Coordinates of C-alpha atoms in Angstrom, one line a residue:
M13 CA 0.0 0.0 0.0
Q14 CA 2.7 2.4 1.0
E15 CA 4.7 1.7 -2.2
K16 CA 1.6 2.3 -4.4
A17 CA 0.9 5.6 -2.7
A18 CA 4.5 6.7 -3.3
Q19 CA 4.2 5.7 -7.0
V20 CA 1.0 7.7 -7.4
L21 CA 2.5 10.7 -5.7
N22 CA 5.6 10.5 -7.9
R23 CA 3.5 10.3 -11.1
V24 CA 1.4 13.3 -10.0
A25 CA 4.5 15.3 -9.2
G26 CA 6.0 14.5 -12.5
L27 CA 2.8 15.4 -14.4
T28 CA 2.6 18.7 -12.4
L29 CA 6.2 19.6 -13.2
F30 CA 5.7 18.7 -16.9
F31 CA 2.5 20.9 -17.0
W32 CA 4.3 23.8 -15.5
I33 CA 7.2 23.5 -17.9
V34 CA 4.8 23.5 -20.9
K35 CA 2.9 26.4 -19.4
I36 CA 6.1 28.5 -18.9
L37 CA 7.5 27.7 -22.4
S38 CA 4.2 28.5 -24.2
T39 CA 4.1 32.0 -22.7

């Protein structure tokens, strides 16, 4: 359970970071 939660958090953090980079680059 703990590992799964960490994986999900990691993925969410990665997607958020990616989203911000795209947002910054497109301005």
